[in-house]
Structures are given as C-alpha cells and as structure tokens.
PDB file of C-alpha atoms in Angstrom:
ATOM      1  CA  MET C 265     -13.805 -68.757  15.791  1.00 49.00           C
ATOM      2  CA  VAL C 266     -14.612 -72.213  14.340  1.00 47.00           C
ATOM      3  CA  ALA C 267     -17.994 -73.032  12.906  1.00 51.00           C
ATOM      4  CA  PRO C 268     -19.551 -76.128  14.460  1.00 51.00           C
ATOM      5  CA  LEU C 269     -21.377 -78.868  12.605  1.00 49.00           C
ATOM      6  CA  PRO C 270     -25.008 -78.309  11.670  1.00 55.00           C
ATOM      7  CA  LEU C 271     -27.871 -79.570  13.846  1.00 53.00           C
ATOM      8  CA  LEU C 272     -30.608 -81.685  12.279  1.00 56.00           C
ATOM      9  CA  HIS C 273     -33.357 -81.788  14.868  1.00 74.00           C
ATOM     10  CA  SER C 274     -35.509 -79.184  16.643  1.00 90.00           C
ATOM     11  CA  VAL C 275     -35.169 -78.001  20.238  1.00 95.00           C
ATOM     12  CA  PRO C 276     -38.298 -77.193  22.335  1.00 96.00           C
ATOM     13  CA  HIS C 277     -39.261 -73.464  22.423  1.00 97.00           C
ATOM     14  CA  SER C 278     -36.560 -72.591  19.884  1.00 97.00           C
ATOM     15  CA  ALA C 279     -36.909 -71.894  16.174  1.00 96.00           C
ATOM     16  CA  GLY C 280     -34.595 -73.183  13.464  1.00 94.00           C
ATOM     17  CA  LEU C 281     -32.531 -76.298  13.182  1.00 92.00           C
ATOM     18  CA  GLY C 282     -28.987 -74.902  12.854  1.00 92.00           C
ATOM     19  CA  ARG C 283     -26.197 -74.219  15.292  1.00 95.00           C
ATOM     20  CA  PRO C 284     -24.670 -70.753  15.786  1.00 96.00           C
ATOM     21  CA  GLY C 285     -22.269 -69.567  13.113  1.00 96.00           C
ATOM     22  CA  PHE C 286     -19.316 -69.954  15.521  1.00 96.00           C
ATOM     23  CA  ALA C 287     -18.478 -72.187  18.444  1.00 96.00           C
ATOM     24  CA  LEU C 288     -18.656 -70.791  21.937  1.00 97.00           C
ATOM     25  CA  PRO C 289     -15.595 -71.384  24.077  1.00 97.00           C
ATOM     26  CA  ALA C 290     -15.374 -74.144  26.734  1.00 96.00           C
ATOM     27  CA  GLY C 291     -17.253 -73.199  29.934  1.00 96.00           C
ATOM     28  CA  ALA C 292     -19.628 -70.824  28.142  1.00 98.00           C
ATOM     29  CA  CYS C 293     -22.550 -69.805  30.386  1.00 98.00           C
ATOM     30  CA  ASP C 294     -26.121 -68.917  29.570  1.00 98.00           C
ATOM     31  CA  SER C 295     -26.573 -66.370  32.341  1.00 98.00           C
ATOM     32  CA  HIS C 296     -30.362 -65.885  32.028  1.00 98.00           C
ATOM     33  CA  MET C 297     -32.833 -68.673  31.428  1.00 98.00           C
ATOM     34  CA  HIS C 298     -35.921 -70.139  33.160  1.00 98.00           C
ATOM     35  CA  ILE C 299     -37.178 -73.620  33.955  1.00 98.00           C
ATOM     36  CA  PHE C 300     -40.897 -74.359  33.931  1.00 98.00           C
ATOM     37  CA  ASP C 301     -41.836 -77.781  35.131  1.00 97.00           C
ATOM     38  CA  PRO C 302     -45.519 -78.985  35.236  1.00 95.00           C
ATOM     39  CA  ARG C 303     -44.717 -80.765  38.528  1.00 96.00           C
ATOM     40  CA  PHE C 304     -44.753 -77.340  40.178  1.00 97.00           C
ATOM     41  CA  ALA C 305     -47.850 -75.212  40.338  1.00 95.00           C
ATOM     42  CA  PRO C 306     -47.703 -71.537  39.304  1.00 95.00           C
ATOM     43  CA  SER C 307     -48.547 -68.838  41.809  1.00 94.00           C
ATOM     44  CA  THR C 308     -52.206 -67.877  42.115  1.00 92.00           C
ATOM     45  CA  HIS C 309     -51.372 -64.328  40.990  1.00 91.00           C
ATOM     46  CA  TRP C 310     -50.183 -65.590  37.583  1.00 91.00           C
ATOM     47  CA  LYS C 311     -52.877 -65.804  34.915  1.00 87.00           C
ATOM     48  CA  ARG C 312     -51.023 -67.179  31.893  1.00 88.00           C
ATOM     49  CA  GLN C 313     -50.384 -70.857  31.327  1.00 90.00           C
ATOM     50  CA  PRO C 314     -46.679 -71.536  31.777  1.00 93.00           C
ATOM     51  CA  PRO C 315     -44.814 -73.525  29.126  1.00 95.00           C
ATOM     52  CA  ASP C 316     -43.615 -77.034  29.559  1.00 97.00           C
ATOM     53  CA  ALA C 317     -39.847 -76.310  29.649  1.00 97.00           C
ATOM     54  CA  PRO C 318     -38.099 -78.680  32.017  1.00 98.00           C
ATOM     55  CA  VAL C 319     -34.358 -79.333  32.484  1.00 98.00           C
ATOM     56  CA  ALA C 320     -34.347 -82.137  29.896  1.00 98.00           C
ATOM     57  CA  ALA C 321     -35.562 -79.716  27.214  1.00 97.00           C
ATOM     58  CA  TYR C 322     -33.084 -77.069  28.233  1.00 98.00           C
ATOM     59  CA  ARG C 323     -30.207 -79.572  27.950  1.00 98.00           C
ATOM     60  CA  GLN C 324     -31.160 -79.996  24.278  1.00 97.00           C
ATOM     61  CA  LEU C 325     -30.697 -76.240  23.848  1.00 97.00           C
ATOM     62  CA  GLN C 326     -27.285 -76.407  25.522  1.00 97.00           C
ATOM     63  CA  ALA C 327     -26.265 -79.117  23.083  1.00 96.00           C
ATOM     64  CA  ARG C 328     -27.405 -76.977  20.191  1.00 96.00           C
ATOM     65  CA  ILE C 329     -25.804 -73.668  21.093  1.00 97.00           C
ATOM     66  CA  GLY C 330     -22.717 -74.953  22.835  1.00 97.00           C
ATOM     67  CA  THR C 331     -23.125 -73.718  26.400  1.00 98.00           C
ATOM     68  CA  GLN C 332     -22.043 -75.809  29.444  1.00 97.00           C
ATOM     69  CA  ARG C 333     -23.195 -73.602  32.362  1.00 98.00           C
ATOM     70  CA  ALA C 334     -26.496 -71.902  33.128  1.00 98.00           C
ATOM     71  CA  VAL C 335     -28.030 -69.484  35.558  1.00 98.00           C
ATOM     72  CA  VAL C 336     -31.602 -70.446  36.353  1.00 98.00           C
ATOM     73  CA  VAL C 337     -33.706 -67.403  37.167  1.00 98.00           C
ATOM     74  CA  THR C 338     -36.957 -67.943  39.054  1.00 98.00           C
ATOM     75  CA  PRO C 339     -39.728 -66.574  36.791  1.00 96.00           C
ATOM     76  CA  SER C 340     -42.576 -64.429  38.061  1.00 95.00           C
ATOM     77  CA  THR C 341     -44.855 -67.334  37.241  1.00 95.00           C
ATOM     78  CA  TYR C 342     -43.907 -69.021  40.549  1.00 96.00           C
ATOM     79  CA  GLY C 343     -44.124 -65.942  42.742  1.00 96.00           C
ATOM     80  CA  THR C 344     -41.739 -66.415  45.659  1.00 97.00           C
ATOM     81  CA  ASP C 345     -41.788 -70.215  45.472  1.00 97.00           C
ATOM     82  CA  ASN C 346     -38.270 -71.111  44.277  1.00 98.00           C
ATOM     83  CA  THR C 347     -38.883 -74.884  44.354  1.00 98.00           C
ATOM     84  CA  CYS C 348     -38.794 -75.368  40.610  1.00 98.00           C
ATOM     85  CA  THR C 349     -35.525 -73.428  40.324  1.00 98.00           C
ATOM     86  CA  LEU C 350     -33.978 -75.379  43.213  1.00 98.00           C
ATOM     87  CA  ASP C 351     -35.029 -78.665  41.649  1.00 98.00           C
ATOM     88  CA  ALA C 352     -33.378 -77.584  38.418  1.00 98.00           C
ATOM     89  CA  LEU C 353     -30.180 -76.680  40.264  1.00 98.00           C
ATOM     90  CA  ALA C 354     -30.174 -80.092  41.909  1.00 98.00           C
ATOM     91  CA  GLN C 355     -30.449 -81.768  38.471  1.00 98.00           C
ATOM     92  CA  MET C 356     -27.773 -79.628  36.869  1.00 98.00           C
ATOM     93  CA  GLY C 357     -25.324 -79.701  39.718  1.00 97.00           C
ATOM     94  CA  GLU C 358     -22.136 -77.543  39.701  1.00 96.00           C
ATOM     95  CA  ALA C 359     -22.901 -76.512  36.120  1.00 97.00           C
ATOM     96  CA  ALA C 360     -25.711 -74.211  37.336  1.00 98.00           C
ATOM     97  CA  ARG C 361     -26.380 -71.311  39.713  1.00 98.00           C
ATOM     98  CA  GLY C 362     -29.703 -69.734  40.654  1.00 98.00           C
ATOM     99  CA  VAL C 363     -31.231 -66.346  41.005  1.00 98.00           C
ATOM    100  CA  ALA C 364     -34.208 -66.462  43.340  1.00 98.00           C
ATOM    101  CA  VAL C 365     -37.276 -64.322  44.069  1.00 98.00           C
ATOM    102  CA  VAL C 366     -38.235 -63.620  47.664  1.00 98.00           C
ATOM    103  CA  GLU C 367     -40.383 -61.203  49.699  1.00 96.00           C
ATOM    104  CA  ALA C 368     -38.847 -58.275  51.527  1.00 96.00           C
ATOM    105  CA  GLY C 369     -39.460 -59.994  54.870  1.00 96.00           C
ATOM    106  CA  VAL C 370     -37.301 -62.999  54.039  1.00 98.00           C
ATOM    107  CA  GLY C 371     -35.195 -64.221  56.948  1.00 98.00           C
ATOM    108  CA  ALA C 372     -31.477 -64.853  57.109  1.00 97.00           C
ATOM    109  CA  ALA C 373     -31.971 -68.595  57.620  1.00 98.00           C
ATOM    110  CA  GLU C 374     -33.884 -68.904  54.330  1.00 98.00           C
ATOM    111  CA  LEU C 375     -31.281 -66.941  52.419  1.00 98.00           C
ATOM    112  CA  GLN C 376     -28.603 -69.170  53.878  1.00 98.00           C
ATOM    113  CA  ARG C 377     -30.560 -72.234  52.830  1.00 98.00           C
ATOM    114  CA  LEU C 378     -30.855 -70.922  49.275  1.00 98.00           C
ATOM    115  CA  HIS C 379     -27.103 -70.226  49.199  1.00 98.00           C
ATOM    116  CA  GLY C 380     -26.358 -73.797  50.112  1.00 98.00           C
ATOM    117  CA  LEU C 381     -28.490 -74.988  47.288  1.00 98.00           C
ATOM    118  CA  GLY C 382     -26.720 -72.844  44.598  1.00 98.00           C
ATOM    119  CA  VAL C 383     -28.475 -69.466  44.619  1.00 98.00           C
ATOM    120  CA  ARG C 384     -26.213 -66.483  44.244  1.00 98.00           C
ATOM    121  CA  GLY C 385     -28.587 -63.565  43.736  1.00 98.00           C
ATOM    122  CA  LEU C 386     -32.065 -62.165  43.955  1.00 98.00           C
ATOM    123  CA  ARG C 387     -34.245 -60.774  41.175  1.00 98.00           C
ATOM    124  CA  VAL C 388     -36.351 -57.709  41.887  1.00 98.00           C
ATOM    125  CA  ASN C 389     -38.890 -57.242  39.115  1.00 96.00           C
ATOM    126  CA  PHE C 390     -40.445 -53.834  38.441  1.00 96.00           C
ATOM    127  CA  VAL C 391     -41.968 -54.828  35.091  1.00 95.00           C
ATOM    128  CA  THR C 392     -44.249 -57.908  35.320  1.00 91.00           C
ATOM    129  CA  PRO C 393     -46.850 -58.757  37.977  1.00 88.00           C
ATOM    130  CA  GLN C 394     -45.518 -60.033  41.279  1.00 91.00           C
ATOM    131  CA  SER C 395     -47.216 -62.113  43.945  1.00 90.00           C
ATOM    132  CA  TRP C 396     -46.704 -59.375  46.601  1.00 91.00           C
ATOM    133  CA  GLY C 397     -48.238 -56.646  44.421  1.00 89.00           C
ATOM    134  CA  THR C 398     -46.263 -53.524  43.549  1.00 93.00           C
ATOM    135  CA  THR C 399     -42.454 -53.638  43.720  1.00 95.00           C
ATOM    136  CA  THR C 400     -40.961 -50.550  45.403  1.00 96.00           C
ATOM    137  CA  PRO C 401     -37.490 -49.045  45.623  1.00 97.00           C
ATOM    138  CA  ASP C 402     -37.657 -49.595  49.412  1.00 97.00           C
ATOM    139  CA  MET C 403     -38.035 -53.336  48.746  1.00 97.00           C
ATOM    140  CA  LEU C 404     -34.931 -53.277  46.533  1.00 98.00           C
ATOM    141  CA  ALA C 405     -32.902 -51.491  49.235  1.00 98.00           C
ATOM    142  CA  THR C 406     -34.109 -53.892  51.943  1.00 98.00           C
ATOM    143  CA  LEU C 407     -33.203 -56.990  50.015  1.00 98.00           C
ATOM    144  CA  ALA C 408     -29.829 -55.646  48.967  1.00 98.00           C
ATOM    145  CA  ALA C 409     -28.942 -55.060  52.630  1.00 98.00           C
ATOM    146  CA  LYS C 410     -30.071 -58.582  53.555  1.00 98.00           C
ATOM    147  CA  VAL C 411     -27.923 -60.384  50.939  1.00 98.00           C
ATOM    148  CA  ALA C 412     -24.809 -58.342  51.358  1.00 97.00           C
ATOM    149  CA  PRO C 413     -23.341 -60.716  54.024  1.00 97.00           C
ATOM    150  CA  LEU C 414     -23.706 -63.582  51.541  1.00 97.00           C
ATOM    151  CA  GLY C 415     -21.724 -61.875  48.806  1.00 97.00           C
ATOM    152  CA  TRP C 416     -24.756 -62.048  46.442  1.00 98.00           C
ATOM    153  CA  HIS C 417     -25.876 -59.585  43.840  1.00 98.00           C
ATOM    154  CA  ILE C 418     -29.245 -57.963  43.190  1.00 98.00           C
ATOM    155  CA  GLN C 419     -30.723 -58.274  39.694  1.00 98.00           C
ATOM    156  CA  VAL C 420     -33.393 -55.768  38.525  1.00 98.00           C
ATOM    157  CA  PHE C 421     -35.810 -55.950  35.695  1.00 97.00           C
ATOM    158  CA  VAL C 422     -36.814 -52.371  34.848  1.00 97.00           C
ATOM    159  CA  HIS C 423     -38.161 -50.060  32.174  1.00 96.00           C
ATOM    160  CA  PRO C 424     -35.726 -47.348  31.139  1.00 97.00           C
ATOM    161  CA  GLU C 425     -37.711 -44.710  32.974  1.00 97.00           C
ATOM    162  CA  GLN C 426     -37.626 -46.757  36.187  1.00 97.00           C
ATOM    163  CA  LEU C 427     -33.831 -47.037  35.826  1.00 97.00           C
ATOM    164  CA  LEU C 428     -33.623 -43.252  35.630  1.00 97.00           C
ATOM    165  CA  ALA C 429     -35.971 -42.730  38.599  1.00 97.00           C
ATOM    166  CA  MET C 430     -33.922 -45.025  40.836  1.00 97.00           C
ATOM    167  CA  ALA C 431     -30.484 -43.749  39.751  1.00 97.00           C
ATOM    168  CA  ALA C 432     -29.410 -42.556  43.177  1.00 97.00           C
ATOM    169  CA  LEU C 433     -30.532 -45.739  44.862  1.00 98.00           C
ATOM    170  CA  LEU C 434     -28.857 -47.964  42.313  1.00 98.00           C
ATOM    171  CA  ARG C 435     -25.583 -46.163  42.792  1.00 96.00           C
ATOM    172  CA  SER C 436     -25.773 -46.615  46.587  1.00 97.00           C
ATOM    173  CA  LEU C 437     -26.550 -50.422  46.751  1.00 97.00           C
ATOM    174  CA  PRO C 438     -24.122 -52.313  49.070  1.00 97.00           C
ATOM    175  CA  VAL C 439     -23.963 -55.270  46.614  1.00 98.00           C
ATOM    176  CA  PRO C 440     -23.249 -55.660  42.937  1.00 98.00           C
ATOM    177  CA  LEU C 441     -26.160 -54.632  40.740  1.00 98.00           C
ATOM    178  CA  VAL C 442     -27.134 -56.686  37.633  1.00 98.00           C
ATOM    179  CA  VAL C 443     -29.480 -55.018  35.108  1.00 98.00           C
ATOM    180  CA  ASP C 444     -31.681 -57.461  33.225  1.00 96.00           C
ATOM    181  CA  HIS C 445     -32.196 -57.433  29.473  1.00 97.00           C
ATOM    182  CA  MET C 446     -30.152 -54.283  28.730  1.00 96.00           C
ATOM    183  CA  ALA C 447     -32.641 -52.219  30.778  1.00 96.00           C
ATOM    184  CA  ARG C 448     -35.121 -52.678  27.940  1.00 96.00           C
ATOM    185  CA  LEU C 449     -33.436 -49.844  26.070  1.00 96.00           C
ATOM    186  CA  ASP C 450     -35.296 -48.523  23.037  1.00 95.00           C
ATOM    187  CA  PRO C 451     -33.280 -49.687  19.984  1.00 94.00           C
ATOM    188  CA  ALA C 452     -34.614 -46.647  18.041  1.00 92.00           C
ATOM    189  CA  GLN C 453     -32.390 -44.456  20.234  1.00 94.00           C
ATOM    190  CA  GLY C 454     -29.266 -46.473  19.438  1.00 92.00           C
ATOM    191  CA  ALA C 455     -26.307 -45.724  21.683  1.00 93.00           C
ATOM    192  CA  SER C 456     -27.860 -42.558  23.027  1.00 93.00           C
ATOM    193  CA  GLY C 457     -30.585 -41.305  25.328  1.00 94.00           C
ATOM    194  CA  GLU C 458     -30.762 -40.685  29.070  1.00 97.00           C
ATOM    195  CA  ALA C 459     -31.232 -44.295  30.054  1.00 97.00           C
ATOM    196  CA  PHE C 460     -28.369 -45.536  27.931  1.00 97.00           C
ATOM    197  CA  ASP C 461     -26.099 -42.749  29.306  1.00 97.00           C
ATOM    198  CA  LEU C 462     -27.038 -43.726  32.842  1.00 97.00           C
ATOM    199  CA  LEU C 463     -26.381 -47.424  32.161  1.00 97.00           C
ATOM    200  CA  CYS C 464     -22.936 -46.552  30.859  1.00 97.00           C
ATOM    201  CA  ARG C 465     -22.178 -44.409  33.932  1.00 97.00           C
ATOM    202  CA  LEU C 466     -23.243 -47.272  36.196  1.00 97.00           C
ATOM    203  CA  LEU C 467     -20.919 -49.592  34.259  1.00 96.00           C
ATOM    204  CA  ASP C 468     -18.103 -47.104  34.570  1.00 96.00           C
ATOM    205  CA  ALA C 469     -18.576 -46.923  38.402  1.00 96.00           C
ATOM    206  CA  GLY C 470     -17.593 -50.589  38.707  1.00 95.00           C
ATOM    207  CA  ASN C 471     -20.473 -52.049  40.721  1.00 96.00           C
ATOM    208  CA  THR C 472     -22.986 -52.704  37.968  1.00 98.00           C
ATOM    209  CA  TRP C 473     -23.264 -55.587  35.519  1.00 98.00           C
ATOM    210  CA  VAL C 474     -25.533 -55.700  32.459  1.00 98.00           C
ATOM    211  CA  LYS C 475     -27.164 -58.789  30.940  1.00 98.00           C
ATOM    212  CA  LEU C 476     -26.886 -58.801  27.156  1.00 98.00           C
ATOM    213  CA  SER C 477     -30.281 -60.545  26.677  1.00 97.00           C
ATOM    214  CA  GLY C 478     -33.832 -59.936  25.634  1.00 96.00           C
ATOM    215  CA  ALA C 479     -32.916 -58.270  22.332  1.00 96.00           C
ATOM    216  CA  TYR C 480     -36.341 -59.155  20.909  1.00 96.00           C
ATOM    217  CA  MET C 481     -38.282 -57.411  23.650  1.00 96.00           C
ATOM    218  CA  ARG C 482     -38.219 -54.015  21.998  1.00 95.00           C
ATOM    219  CA  SER C 483     -36.712 -54.683  18.528  1.00 96.00           C
ATOM    220  CA  SER C 484     -38.843 -53.393  15.728  1.00 95.00           C
ATOM    221  CA  VAL C 485     -36.659 -55.219  13.125  1.00 95.00           C
ATOM    222  CA  GLY C 486     -37.098 -58.619  14.811  1.00 95.00           C
ATOM    223  CA  GLY C 487     -35.256 -61.824  14.249  1.00 95.00           C
ATOM    224  CA  PRO C 488     -33.129 -63.356  13.178  1.00 95.00           C
ATOM    225  CA  THR C 489     -30.868 -60.331  12.994  1.00 96.00           C
ATOM    226  CA  TYR C 490     -32.350 -57.852  15.551  1.00 97.00           C
ATOM    227  CA  ALA C 491     -30.194 -55.393  13.638  1.00 97.00           C
ATOM    228  CA  ASP C 492     -31.655 -52.327  15.381  1.00 96.00           C
ATOM    229  CA  THR C 493     -29.965 -53.512  18.655  1.00 97.00           C
ATOM    230  CA  LEU C 494     -26.447 -53.441  17.172  1.00 97.00           C
ATOM    231  CA  ALA C 495     -25.616 -49.827  18.048  1.00 97.00           C
ATOM    232  CA  ALA C 496     -26.458 -50.134  21.739  1.00 96.00           C
ATOM    233  CA  GLY C 497     -25.064 -53.668  22.104  1.00 97.00           C
ATOM    234  CA  GLN C 498     -21.774 -52.849  20.463  1.00 98.00           C
ATOM    235  CA  ALA C 499     -21.425 -49.656  22.511  1.00 97.00           C
ATOM    236  CA  LEU C 500     -21.971 -51.550  25.751  1.00 97.00           C
ATOM    237  CA  VAL C 501     -19.379 -54.135  24.829  1.00 98.00           C
ATOM    238  CA  ARG C 502     -16.820 -51.462  23.999  1.00 97.00           C
ATOM    239  CA  ARG C 503     -17.632 -49.623  27.204  1.00 96.00           C
ATOM    240  CA  GLY C 504     -17.526 -52.325  29.819  1.00 95.00           C
ATOM    241  CA  PRO C 505     -16.815 -55.851  28.570  1.00 96.00           C
ATOM    242  CA  GLU C 506     -15.552 -56.856  31.986  1.00 97.00           C
ATOM    243  CA  ARG C 507     -19.031 -56.548  33.530  1.00 97.00           C
ATOM    244  CA  LEU C 508     -21.318 -57.966  30.848  1.00 98.00           C
ATOM    245  CA  VAL C 509     -22.873 -61.387  30.742  1.00 98.00           C
ATOM    246  CA  TRP C 510     -25.051 -63.037  28.059  1.00 98.00           C
ATOM    247  CA  GLY C 511     -28.332 -64.874  28.415  1.00 98.00           C
ATOM    248  CA  SER C 512     -30.724 -66.630  26.025  1.00 98.00           C
ATOM    249  CA  ASP C 513     -33.880 -65.956  28.064  1.00 98.00           C
ATOM    250  CA  TRP C 514     -35.112 -69.408  27.002  1.00 98.00           C
ATOM    251  CA  PRO C 515     -37.945 -70.424  26.732  1.00 98.00           C
ATOM    252  CA  HIS C 516     -38.782 -66.858  25.601  1.00 98.00           C
ATOM    253  CA  THR C 517     -42.123 -66.450  27.360  1.00 95.00           C
ATOM    254  CA  THR C 518     -42.542 -62.830  26.211  1.00 93.00           C
ATOM    255  CA  GLU C 519     -42.638 -63.934  22.533  1.00 95.00           C
ATOM    256  CA  THR C 520     -44.815 -66.045  20.300  1.00 93.00           C
ATOM    257  CA  PRO C 521     -44.067 -69.695  21.098  1.00 91.00           C
ATOM    258  CA  GLY C 522     -41.374 -71.122  18.883  1.00 90.00           C
ATOM    259  CA  SER C 523     -40.539 -67.804  17.211  1.00 94.00           C
ATOM    260  CA  VAL C 524     -37.017 -67.172  18.656  1.00 97.00           C
ATOM    261  CA  ASP C 525     -33.972 -68.870  17.136  1.00 97.00           C
ATOM    262  CA  ASP C 526     -31.410 -69.260  19.914  1.00 97.00           C
ATOM    263  CA  ALA C 527     -28.653 -69.924  17.468  1.00 97.00           C
ATOM    264  CA  ALA C 528     -29.371 -66.466  16.027  1.00 97.00           C
ATOM    265  CA  LEU C 529     -29.112 -64.966  19.499  1.00 98.00           C
ATOM    266  CA  VAL C 530     -25.604 -66.367  19.847  1.00 98.00           C
ATOM    267  CA  ASP C 531     -24.755 -64.977  16.427  1.00 98.00           C
ATOM    268  CA  LEU C 532     -26.092 -61.628  17.622  1.00 98.00           C
ATOM    269  CA  LEU C 533     -23.653 -61.764  20.565  1.00 98.00           C
ATOM    270  CA  GLY C 534     -20.919 -62.260  18.064  1.00 98.00           C
ATOM    271  CA  ARG C 535     -21.976 -59.125  16.249  1.00 98.00           C
ATOM    272  CA  TRP C 536     -22.324 -57.145  19.433  1.00 98.00           C
ATOM    273  CA  CYS C 537     -18.714 -58.184  20.108  1.00 98.00           C
ATOM    274  CA  GLU C 538     -17.736 -57.377  16.550  1.00 97.00           C
ATOM    275  CA  GLY C 539     -16.252 -60.847  16.182  1.00 96.00           C
ATOM    276  CA  ASP C 540     -13.736 -60.361  18.942  1.00 98.00           C
ATOM    277  CA  ALA C 541     -13.185 -63.881  20.363  1.00 97.00           C
ATOM    278  CA  ALA C 542     -11.474 -62.549  23.531  1.00 97.00           C
ATOM    279  CA  ARG C 543     -14.461 -60.384  24.366  1.00 98.00           C
ATOM    280  CA  ILE C 544     -16.895 -63.216  23.675  1.00 98.00           C
ATOM    281  CA  ALA C 545     -14.896 -65.478  25.985  1.00 97.00           C
ATOM    282  CA  ARG C 546     -14.855 -62.794  28.691  1.00 97.00           C
ATOM    283  CA  ILE C 547     -18.663 -62.326  28.472  1.00 98.00           C
ATOM    284  CA  VAL C 548     -19.710 -65.953  28.304  1.00 98.00           C
ATOM    285  CA  VAL C 549     -17.005 -67.654  30.382  1.00 98.00           C
ATOM    286  CA  HIS C 550     -14.888 -65.463  32.710  1.00 96.00           C
ATOM    287  CA  ASN C 551     -17.468 -62.878  33.740  1.00 97.00           C
ATOM    288  CA  PRO C 552     -20.206 -65.305  34.766  1.00 98.00           C
ATOM    289  CA  ALA C 553     -17.587 -67.481  36.528  1.00 97.00           C
ATOM    290  CA  LYS C 554     -16.843 -64.468  38.748  1.00 96.00           C
ATOM    291  CA  LEU C 555     -20.350 -63.111  39.197  1.00 97.00           C
ATOM    292  CA  TYR C 556     -22.025 -66.451  39.912  1.00 98.00           C
ATOM    293  CA  ASP C 557     -19.250 -68.083  41.882  1.00 96.00           C
ATOM    294  CA  PHE C 558     -18.620 -71.016  39.529  1.00 96.00           C
ATOM    295  CA  GLY C 559     -15.591 -73.265  39.965  1.00 82.00           C
ATOM    296  CA  PRO C 560     -12.794 -73.814  37.429  1.00 79.00           C
ATOM    297  CA  VAL C 561     -13.741 -73.628  33.800  1.00 77.00           C
ATOM    298  CA  PRO C 562     -14.510 -77.192  32.428  1.00 67.00           C
ATOM    299  CA  SER C 563     -12.382 -78.534  29.613  1.00 62.00           C
ATOM    300  CA  ALA C 564     -13.842 -78.733  26.113  1.00 54.00           C
TER     301      ALA C 564
END
C-alpha cells in the first residue's frame, strides 16, 4: 500500500489535516454516510439541530480519504422524507447509491420510483427516534417482503440485545440483511459474547452483510486508534471478508462536532484487515459494487 501525499486544509465535520496512512484502491466506496442540507427541513419528530453537511462538503472528504463512491443513507433527522438523499444522489450521479427510510405502508410504485433514482435498500432503525414511533420486528418483516422483488437489501440499526431477540426473524428474511455499525458490539467483550457469536453465524449463513463503521459509538479508548475495537474488527474480517463493507458515518452526528478524524477511520480499517491489501480492496471496492449495484470500477 502506497502512502499518499499530506493534506494541508481542513474538511468540514472531520478532525485533523492529514490523509490516511495508505492509499485506498480505485473505486473505493464509503458505504455509510449522510447528507444534511439546510434546504430540506427536518422531520417534526426530530429535536436536535442537524449539521450543515451538503454534498459539496462531503466531496472534500472524498478528496481527503481517497474514496470515489458513496452510499447516502437517509438519517432519522428527515423521518420518511428522502428528498435530501435523492437530491444528493442526483448531484453525485452513478458514483452514489442510496438507502432510504419509509413507513411500513409504502406502496410498490413509490419503491419503484426510489429504485429509478438510485436507491438500493431500506434502513430500519431500532435505536434512534423514528417519525412513526416505535419500530417493530413486524415492520422489518413487512418491508423486507416489499423490497424483495426489487433485489434490494434491508439494513438494520440495532443494539446487541435487539439483534439477539430478533435472531430467528433475521435468519428468515427473504432479502440480504445488512447490519449497521457492527451491531454496536461492546468492545470490552472483544471477539466474544452472544451478540458477536450470532453476528458470525449470520455471516456464515451467507445472507448477512456487516458494515465496518461506527467504531467510536461504544469505544472507551476513543480516537484516533479506537484500539479496543481491534479484536472484534479483525475477527469479523477473518470470518467473512466477502460480506463486509466499510463506512465513515460522516458527518458523525453521534459525536462531538469536529472530533472524529476520518483519515484515522481509514487507518483503522487497515488495522482491522491487518494490512492485507486484497481484503481492503474486497471490502471497499468489490463488496459494495455487488451489494449496491454499482457499475464497473472506475480507473484511478
């Protein structure tokens, strides 16, 4: 892996000035990020002020960390209004795909419309407040059945105990399952514990993908190393590298503004992969190309 040149200016919502310690391969995809644009009003259920994080700011991050593709995930901030995400997809073109948020009663015509605009999955959030109220397993099952004809996936954001409670349902879904942010595993447990074991069994079964993202959400060590996540991250990479993707989670709304160094998150991916360039390429290029229905990998 070749070290890129240093960066000399800051990027919005990202700490530090440097680039990652190694260059990501051509076609690298950030498979979990959010766009917040003040042109679009947040949902009335959302009480926090969203950041100003438009596409132009995110493109600065791409230039810094060396990614070319992105997956725009509709944040809970906008409820079931995907307009901001769709606007971002229109700006970014074939270099982006979307993961939308909808209610359980969504119709086939709306899902088809979203597909035509670049959406390839739905997020079902069991962790943060949603505009419809409480998210239920029945809602997850209903939405999975609705998107199956489109070839989409279902992405879940869960606490470890929720993952365990829904184990039977997750195994039975008729579409690929993507687990957000490493299921918020407790780093103190390392590569052990009931939730980690279940996540590994789901990976082994062949229908589940895991997002290597959100390392800071439960890390007690913190950045820039997030060293307490190494055991679980490395174990997941060894176990199922063919169904892992990586995401920055920019602009890091769960953390103190400007406290997360995205270059350090890329370096953390390198440590999770134990410096194996082939595994890094699989996780940031080939896996997302398959999961999100991207076209041919762009040249460097």
